[in-house]
C-alpha positions as a printed NumPy array, in Angstrom:
array([[ 87.34 , 102.295, 103.262],
       [ 89.177, 104.766, 105.472],
       [ 91.258, 107.746, 104.827],
       [ 93.732, 107.26 , 101.898],
       [ 97.354, 107.7  , 102.967],
       [ 96.264, 108.529, 106.466],
       [ 99.445, 107.111, 108.126],
       [101.715, 109.001, 105.867],
       [ 99.791, 112.214, 106.84 ],
       [100.11 , 111.31 , 110.533],
       [103.628, 110.212, 110.541],
       [105.278, 113.541, 111.405],
       [103.109, 114.015, 114.43 ],
       [102.254, 110.492, 115.514],
       [103.904, 108.685, 118.455],
       [103.596, 105.258, 119.897],
       [102.237, 104.859, 123.352],
       [102.069, 101.939, 125.808],
       [ 98.6  , 100.615, 126.319],
       [ 98.948, 101.412, 129.995],
       [ 98.967, 105.14 , 129.347],
       [ 95.361, 104.802, 127.909],
       [ 93.986, 103.54 , 131.198],
       [ 90.679, 105.131, 132.342],
       [ 90.076, 106.669, 128.913],
       [ 87.699, 105.765, 126.077],
       [ 89.282, 104.493, 122.947],
       [ 87.601, 104.724, 119.507],
       [ 88.215, 101.603, 117.513],
       [ 87.55 , 101.154, 113.793],
       [ 85.71 ,  97.818, 114.116],
       [ 85.92 ,  97.063, 110.349],
       [ 89.757,  97.194, 110.651],
       [ 89.715,  94.768, 113.549],
       [ 87.402,  92.348, 111.626],
       [ 89.474,  92.58 , 108.475],
       [ 92.65 ,  91.883, 110.302],
       [ 91.405,  88.988, 112.236],
       [ 89.396,  87.511, 109.151],
       [ 92.686,  87.425, 107.113],
       [ 94.628,  85.893, 109.953],
       [ 92.134,  83.198, 110.549],
       [ 91.955,  81.828, 107.003],
       [ 93.37 ,  78.558, 105.667],
       [ 96.341,  79.695, 103.538],
       [ 95.5  ,  76.983, 100.871],
       [ 91.719,  77.251, 100.6  ],
       [ 91.089,  80.803, 101.967],
       [ 88.232,  79.311, 104.09 ],
       [ 87.789,  80.474, 107.679],
       [ 89.493,  78.116, 110.142],
       [ 87.231,  75.723, 112.326],
       [ 86.292,  76.505, 115.772],
       [ 85.678,  80.168, 115.114],
       [ 89.145,  81.567, 116.052],
       [ 88.174,  85.052, 114.763],
       [ 85.67 ,  85.325, 117.498],
       [ 88.175,  84.32 , 120.124],
       [ 90.625,  86.733, 118.861],
       [ 88.169,  89.591, 118.871],
       [ 87.257,  88.75 , 122.507],
       [ 90.864,  88.545, 123.518],
       [ 91.635,  92.117, 122.136],
       [ 88.454,  93.354, 124.051],
       [ 89.552,  91.615, 127.322],
       [ 92.985,  93.279, 127.021],
       [ 91.425,  96.72 , 126.741],
       [ 89.079,  95.944, 129.735],
       [ 91.987,  94.668, 131.706],
       [ 93.724,  98.059, 131.39 ],
       [ 90.469,  99.815, 132.138],
       [ 90.1  , 101.229, 128.72 ],
       [ 86.472, 101.696, 127.5  ],
       [ 86.227, 100.718, 123.905],
       [ 83.848, 102.635, 121.587],
       [ 83.583, 100.73 , 118.254],
       [ 82.468, 102.273, 115.   ],
       [ 82.203, 101.085, 111.46 ],
       [ 83.518, 102.866, 108.404],
       [ 83.124, 100.442, 105.702],
       [ 81.635,  97.058, 104.928],
       [ 82.565,  93.971, 106.89 ],
       [ 84.837,  91.311, 105.159],
       [ 82.953,  88.682, 103.068]])
């Protein structure tokens, strides 16, 4: 999934920007990365099971709300399989 060593390739030209600078723009988001990050963060460290009350859905929506608050239009795409 993804481009191997992408961050190493982009490091010389990449720069961090504040979220406010992306206002009124469309932002492409790799949804599989979001889902993987959230899925790993929302698992019980002992059993590996997803935590109750579906916190992964809440976190996904909070990320979306933050983008919309800053008037950023998200465009999601999937590059690989979703986490199991």
